[in-house]
Short mmCIF file of C-alpha atoms in Angstrom, two decimals:
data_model
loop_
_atom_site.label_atom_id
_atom_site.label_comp_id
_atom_site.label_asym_id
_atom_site.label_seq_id
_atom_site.Cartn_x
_atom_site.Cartn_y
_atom_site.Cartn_z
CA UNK P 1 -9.80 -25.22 32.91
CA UNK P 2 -10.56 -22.89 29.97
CA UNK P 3 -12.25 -19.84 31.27
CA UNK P 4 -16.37 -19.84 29.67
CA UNK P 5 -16.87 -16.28 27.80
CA UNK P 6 -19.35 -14.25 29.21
CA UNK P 7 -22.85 -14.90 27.55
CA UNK P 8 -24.43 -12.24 25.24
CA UNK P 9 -28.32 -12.03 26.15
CA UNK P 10 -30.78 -12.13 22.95
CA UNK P 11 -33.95 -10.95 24.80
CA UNK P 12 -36.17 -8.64 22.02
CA UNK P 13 -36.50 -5.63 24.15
CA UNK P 14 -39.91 -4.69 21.82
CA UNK P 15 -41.54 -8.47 22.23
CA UNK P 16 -39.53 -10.19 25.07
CA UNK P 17 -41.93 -11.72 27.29
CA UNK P 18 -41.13 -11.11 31.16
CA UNK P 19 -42.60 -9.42 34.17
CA UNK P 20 -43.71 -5.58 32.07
CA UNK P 21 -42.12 -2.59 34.21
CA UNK P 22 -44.16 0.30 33.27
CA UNK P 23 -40.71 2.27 32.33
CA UNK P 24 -40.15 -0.92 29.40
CA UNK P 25 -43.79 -0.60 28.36
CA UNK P 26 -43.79 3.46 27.83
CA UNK P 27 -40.68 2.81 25.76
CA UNK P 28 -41.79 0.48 23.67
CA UNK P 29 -44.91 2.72 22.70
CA UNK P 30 -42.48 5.24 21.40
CA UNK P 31 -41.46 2.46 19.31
CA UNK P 32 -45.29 1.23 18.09
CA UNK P 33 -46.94 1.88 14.92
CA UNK P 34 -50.81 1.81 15.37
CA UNK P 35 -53.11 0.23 12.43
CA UNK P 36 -50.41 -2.84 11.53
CA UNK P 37 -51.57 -5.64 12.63
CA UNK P 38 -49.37 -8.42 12.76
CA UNK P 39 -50.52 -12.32 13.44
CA UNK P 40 -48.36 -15.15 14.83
CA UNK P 41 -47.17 -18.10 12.70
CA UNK P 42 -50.22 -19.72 13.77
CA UNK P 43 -52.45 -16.81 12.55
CA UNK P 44 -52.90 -14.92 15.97
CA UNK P 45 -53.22 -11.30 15.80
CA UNK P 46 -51.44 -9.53 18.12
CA UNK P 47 -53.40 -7.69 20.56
CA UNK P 48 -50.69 -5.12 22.27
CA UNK P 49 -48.27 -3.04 21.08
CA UNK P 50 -47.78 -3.24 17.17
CA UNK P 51 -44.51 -3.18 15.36
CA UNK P 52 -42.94 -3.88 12.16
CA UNK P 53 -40.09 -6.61 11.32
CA UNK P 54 -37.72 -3.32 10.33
CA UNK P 55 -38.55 -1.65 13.71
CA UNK P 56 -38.05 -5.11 15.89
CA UNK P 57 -34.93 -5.64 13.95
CA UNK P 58 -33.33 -2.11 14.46
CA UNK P 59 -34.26 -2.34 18.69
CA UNK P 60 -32.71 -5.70 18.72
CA UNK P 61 -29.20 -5.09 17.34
CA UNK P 62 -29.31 -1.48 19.67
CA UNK P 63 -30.00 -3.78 22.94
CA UNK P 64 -27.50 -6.51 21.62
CA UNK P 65 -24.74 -4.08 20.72
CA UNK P 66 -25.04 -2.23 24.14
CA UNK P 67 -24.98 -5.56 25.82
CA UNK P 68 -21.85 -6.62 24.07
CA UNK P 69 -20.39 -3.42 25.61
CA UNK P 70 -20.90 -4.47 28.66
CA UNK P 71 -19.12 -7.40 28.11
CA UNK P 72 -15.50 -5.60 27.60
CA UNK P 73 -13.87 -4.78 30.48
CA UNK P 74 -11.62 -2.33 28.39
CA UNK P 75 -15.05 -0.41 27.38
CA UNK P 76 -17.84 -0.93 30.19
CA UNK P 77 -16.13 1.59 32.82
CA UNK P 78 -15.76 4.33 30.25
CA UNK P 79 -19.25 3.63 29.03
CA UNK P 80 -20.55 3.93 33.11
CA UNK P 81 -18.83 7.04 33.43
CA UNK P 82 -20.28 8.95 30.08
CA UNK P 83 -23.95 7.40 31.28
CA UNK P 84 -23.61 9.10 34.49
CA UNK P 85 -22.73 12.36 32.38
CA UNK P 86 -25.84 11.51 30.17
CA UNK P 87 -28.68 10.83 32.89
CA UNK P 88 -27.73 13.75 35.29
CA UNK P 89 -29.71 16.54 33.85
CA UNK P 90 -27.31 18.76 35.63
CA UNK P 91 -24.78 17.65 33.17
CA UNK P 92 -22.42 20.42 31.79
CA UNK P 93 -22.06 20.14 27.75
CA UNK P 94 -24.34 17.38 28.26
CA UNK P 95 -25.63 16.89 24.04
CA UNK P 96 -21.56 15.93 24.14
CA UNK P 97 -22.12 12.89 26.14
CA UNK P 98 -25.37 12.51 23.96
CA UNK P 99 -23.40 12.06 20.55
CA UNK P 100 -20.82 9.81 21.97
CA UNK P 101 -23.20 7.26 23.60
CA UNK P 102 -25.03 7.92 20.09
CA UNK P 103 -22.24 7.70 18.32
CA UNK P 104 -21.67 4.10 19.54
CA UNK P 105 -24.73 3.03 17.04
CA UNK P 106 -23.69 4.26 14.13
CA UNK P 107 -24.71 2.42 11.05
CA UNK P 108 -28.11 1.80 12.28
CA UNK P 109 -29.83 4.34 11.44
CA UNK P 110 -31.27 5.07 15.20
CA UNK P 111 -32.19 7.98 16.47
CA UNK P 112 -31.71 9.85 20.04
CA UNK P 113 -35.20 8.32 20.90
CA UNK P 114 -34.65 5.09 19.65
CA UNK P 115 -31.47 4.80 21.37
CA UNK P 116 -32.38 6.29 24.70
CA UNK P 117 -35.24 3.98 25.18
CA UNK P 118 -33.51 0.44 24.22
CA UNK P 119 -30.92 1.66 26.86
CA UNK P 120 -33.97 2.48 29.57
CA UNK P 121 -35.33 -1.27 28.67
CA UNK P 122 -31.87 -2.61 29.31
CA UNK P 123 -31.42 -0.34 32.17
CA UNK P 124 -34.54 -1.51 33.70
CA UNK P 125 -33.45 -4.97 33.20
CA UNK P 126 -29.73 -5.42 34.34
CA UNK P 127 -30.99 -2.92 37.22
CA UNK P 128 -27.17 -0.92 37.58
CA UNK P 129 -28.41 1.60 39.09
CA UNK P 130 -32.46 2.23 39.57
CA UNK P 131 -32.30 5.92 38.76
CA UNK P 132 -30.87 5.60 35.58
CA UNK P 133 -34.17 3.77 33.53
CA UNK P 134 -36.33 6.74 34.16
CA UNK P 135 -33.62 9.38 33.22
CA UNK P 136 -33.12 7.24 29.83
CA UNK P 137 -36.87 6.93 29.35
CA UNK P 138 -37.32 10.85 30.12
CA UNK P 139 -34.63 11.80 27.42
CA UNK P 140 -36.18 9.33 24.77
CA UNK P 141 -39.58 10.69 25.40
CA UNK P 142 -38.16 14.31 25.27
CA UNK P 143 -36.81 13.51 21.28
CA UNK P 144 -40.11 11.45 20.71
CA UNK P 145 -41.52 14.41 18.63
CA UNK P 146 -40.66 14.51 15.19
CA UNK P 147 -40.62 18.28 15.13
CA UNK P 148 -39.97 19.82 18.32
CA UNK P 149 -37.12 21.47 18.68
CA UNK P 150 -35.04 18.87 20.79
CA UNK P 151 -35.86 16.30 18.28
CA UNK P 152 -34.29 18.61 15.57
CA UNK P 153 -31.57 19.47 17.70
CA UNK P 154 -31.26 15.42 18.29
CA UNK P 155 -30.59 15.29 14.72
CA UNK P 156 -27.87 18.24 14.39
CA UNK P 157 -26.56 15.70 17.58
CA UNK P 158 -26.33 12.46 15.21
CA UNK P 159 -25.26 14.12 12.08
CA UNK P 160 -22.62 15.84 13.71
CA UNK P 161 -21.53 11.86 15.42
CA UNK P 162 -21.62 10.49 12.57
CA UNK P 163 -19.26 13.32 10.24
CA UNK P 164 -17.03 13.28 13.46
CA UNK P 165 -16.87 9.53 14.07
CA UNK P 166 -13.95 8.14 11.86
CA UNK P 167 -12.05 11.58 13.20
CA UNK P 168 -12.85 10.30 16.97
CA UNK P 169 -12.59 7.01 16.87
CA UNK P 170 -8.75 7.37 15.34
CA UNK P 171 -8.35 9.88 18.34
CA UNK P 172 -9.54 7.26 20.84
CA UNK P 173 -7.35 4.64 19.07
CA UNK P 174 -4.09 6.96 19.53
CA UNK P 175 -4.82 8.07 23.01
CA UNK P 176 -5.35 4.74 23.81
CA UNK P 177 -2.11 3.53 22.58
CA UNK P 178 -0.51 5.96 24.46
CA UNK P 179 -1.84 4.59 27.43
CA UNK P 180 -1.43 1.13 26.85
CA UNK P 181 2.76 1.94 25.97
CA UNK P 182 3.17 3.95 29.42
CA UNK P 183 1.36 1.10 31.21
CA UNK P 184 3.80 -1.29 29.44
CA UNK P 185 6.76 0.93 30.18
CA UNK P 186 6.13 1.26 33.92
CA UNK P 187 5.18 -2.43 34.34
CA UNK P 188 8.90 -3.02 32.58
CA UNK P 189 10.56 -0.66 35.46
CA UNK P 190 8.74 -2.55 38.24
CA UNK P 191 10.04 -5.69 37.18
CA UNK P 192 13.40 -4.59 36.43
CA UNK P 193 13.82 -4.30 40.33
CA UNK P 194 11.68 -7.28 41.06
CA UNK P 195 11.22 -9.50 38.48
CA UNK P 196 9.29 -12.25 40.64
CA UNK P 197 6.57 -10.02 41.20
CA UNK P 198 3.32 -10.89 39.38
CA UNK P 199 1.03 -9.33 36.68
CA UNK P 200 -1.58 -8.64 40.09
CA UNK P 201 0.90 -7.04 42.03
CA UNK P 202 2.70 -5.32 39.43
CA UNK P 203 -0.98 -3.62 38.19
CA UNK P 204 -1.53 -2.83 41.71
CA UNK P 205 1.93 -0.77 42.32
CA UNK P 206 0.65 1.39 38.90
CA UNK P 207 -2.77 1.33 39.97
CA UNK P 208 -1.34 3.20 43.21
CA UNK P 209 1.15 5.34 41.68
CA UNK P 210 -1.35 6.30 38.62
CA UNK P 211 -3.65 7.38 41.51
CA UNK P 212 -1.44 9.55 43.02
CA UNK P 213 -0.51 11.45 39.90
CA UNK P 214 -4.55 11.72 39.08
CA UNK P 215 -7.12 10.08 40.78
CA UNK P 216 -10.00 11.43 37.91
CA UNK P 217 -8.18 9.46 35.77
CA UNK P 218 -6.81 6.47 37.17
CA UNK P 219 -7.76 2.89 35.54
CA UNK P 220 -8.83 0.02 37.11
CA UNK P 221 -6.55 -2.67 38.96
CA UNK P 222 -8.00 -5.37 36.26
CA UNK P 223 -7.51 -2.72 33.65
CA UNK P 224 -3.62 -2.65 33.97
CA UNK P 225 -3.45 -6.04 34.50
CA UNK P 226 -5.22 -6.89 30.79
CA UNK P 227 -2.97 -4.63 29.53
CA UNK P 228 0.48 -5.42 31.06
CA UNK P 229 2.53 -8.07 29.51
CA UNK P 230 5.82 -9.91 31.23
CA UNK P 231 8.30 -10.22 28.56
#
């Protein structure tokens, strides 16, 4: 049986109907624009929270593109880890883990607020891990200001993700390989000894020796396992 791909969610963090956790609706007010008044296709004007088709368009591909993160098993533990960095305010060089969560929206135009509360709406939905929505909403409302100085300093953040993306992302991409080859290359050595053993049990014997050589660092069983092939 062909294996069903995992479902991307379409929910319009800024409009989606649902039960209203007071963490979504504080976002969404640093999102509002008071004095537009927009009407239904019937002609309805909408009493709450008031945004423009630009503004509902922009939340909506942040929440779907962070959703379709969470969909790659290659990407979703890396993206846990630098969140953790992100909503612990204790956080050494934390503005790092700032631009590269930032960085991860480039071409939209968002900013540190924008971002930061999308990800507390999701947050609040999926429900990870409880403390992280209020850390997310407490960093969006913290750039909310157009001219205080974190807001400024959010801006030094993105401009200096975006000039340093392409460099990064190559980076990434070559570290990566790396990774992927001495994967390969130890997977090959396992099953020169024992070639009936399988891709599961072969991932498991790097998993443990990878975790012995640095356990900060070690992969995931399912990691190796995506990225092992048997020749």
């Amino acid at each position: 049986m062909k294996k069903e791909k995992a479902k991307i969610e379409t929910w319009c963090p800024l409009t989606g109907p649902g039960p209203y956790d007071n963490i979504i609706e504080r976002a969404r007010l640093l999102w509002s624009r008071p004095g537009i008044e927009l009407r239904t296709p019937e002609g309805q004007v909408l009493a709450s929270n008031c945004f423009t088709e630009k503004t509902i368009e922009k939340a909506q591909k942040i929440y779907d593109r962070w959703d379709k993160f969470q969909h790659d098993p290659l990407e979703v533990e890396m993206l846990e880890f630098k969140m953790s960095m992100v909503v612990n305010p204790l956080t050494a060089h934390r503005e790092e883990y700032l631009k590269d969560i930032t960085l991860l929206f480039a071409g939209l135009d968002a900013s540190i607020q924008e971002v930061f509360s999308i990800l507390a709406i999701y947050e609040v939905r999926v429900s990870k891990n409880p403390a992280w929505p209020l850390e997310l909403l407490a960093l969006a409302e913290r750039y909310s200001e157009k001219n205080s100085p974190d807001a400024l300093r959010g801006k030094k953040v993105i401009n200096g993700a975006i000039k340093s993306g392409q460099a990064r992302r190559e980076q990434i991409k070559e570290d990566r390989k790396e990774i992927w080859e001495d994967l390969q290359n130890r997977a090959e050595r396992i099953w020169g000894k024992n070639p009936r053993l399988s891709k599961t049990q072969t991932a498991n014997s790097i998993y443990n020796a990878l975790i012995k050589e640095d356990p900060a660092e070690v992969l995931s069983v399912s990691t190796i396992r995506q990225r092992i092939k048997k020749k």
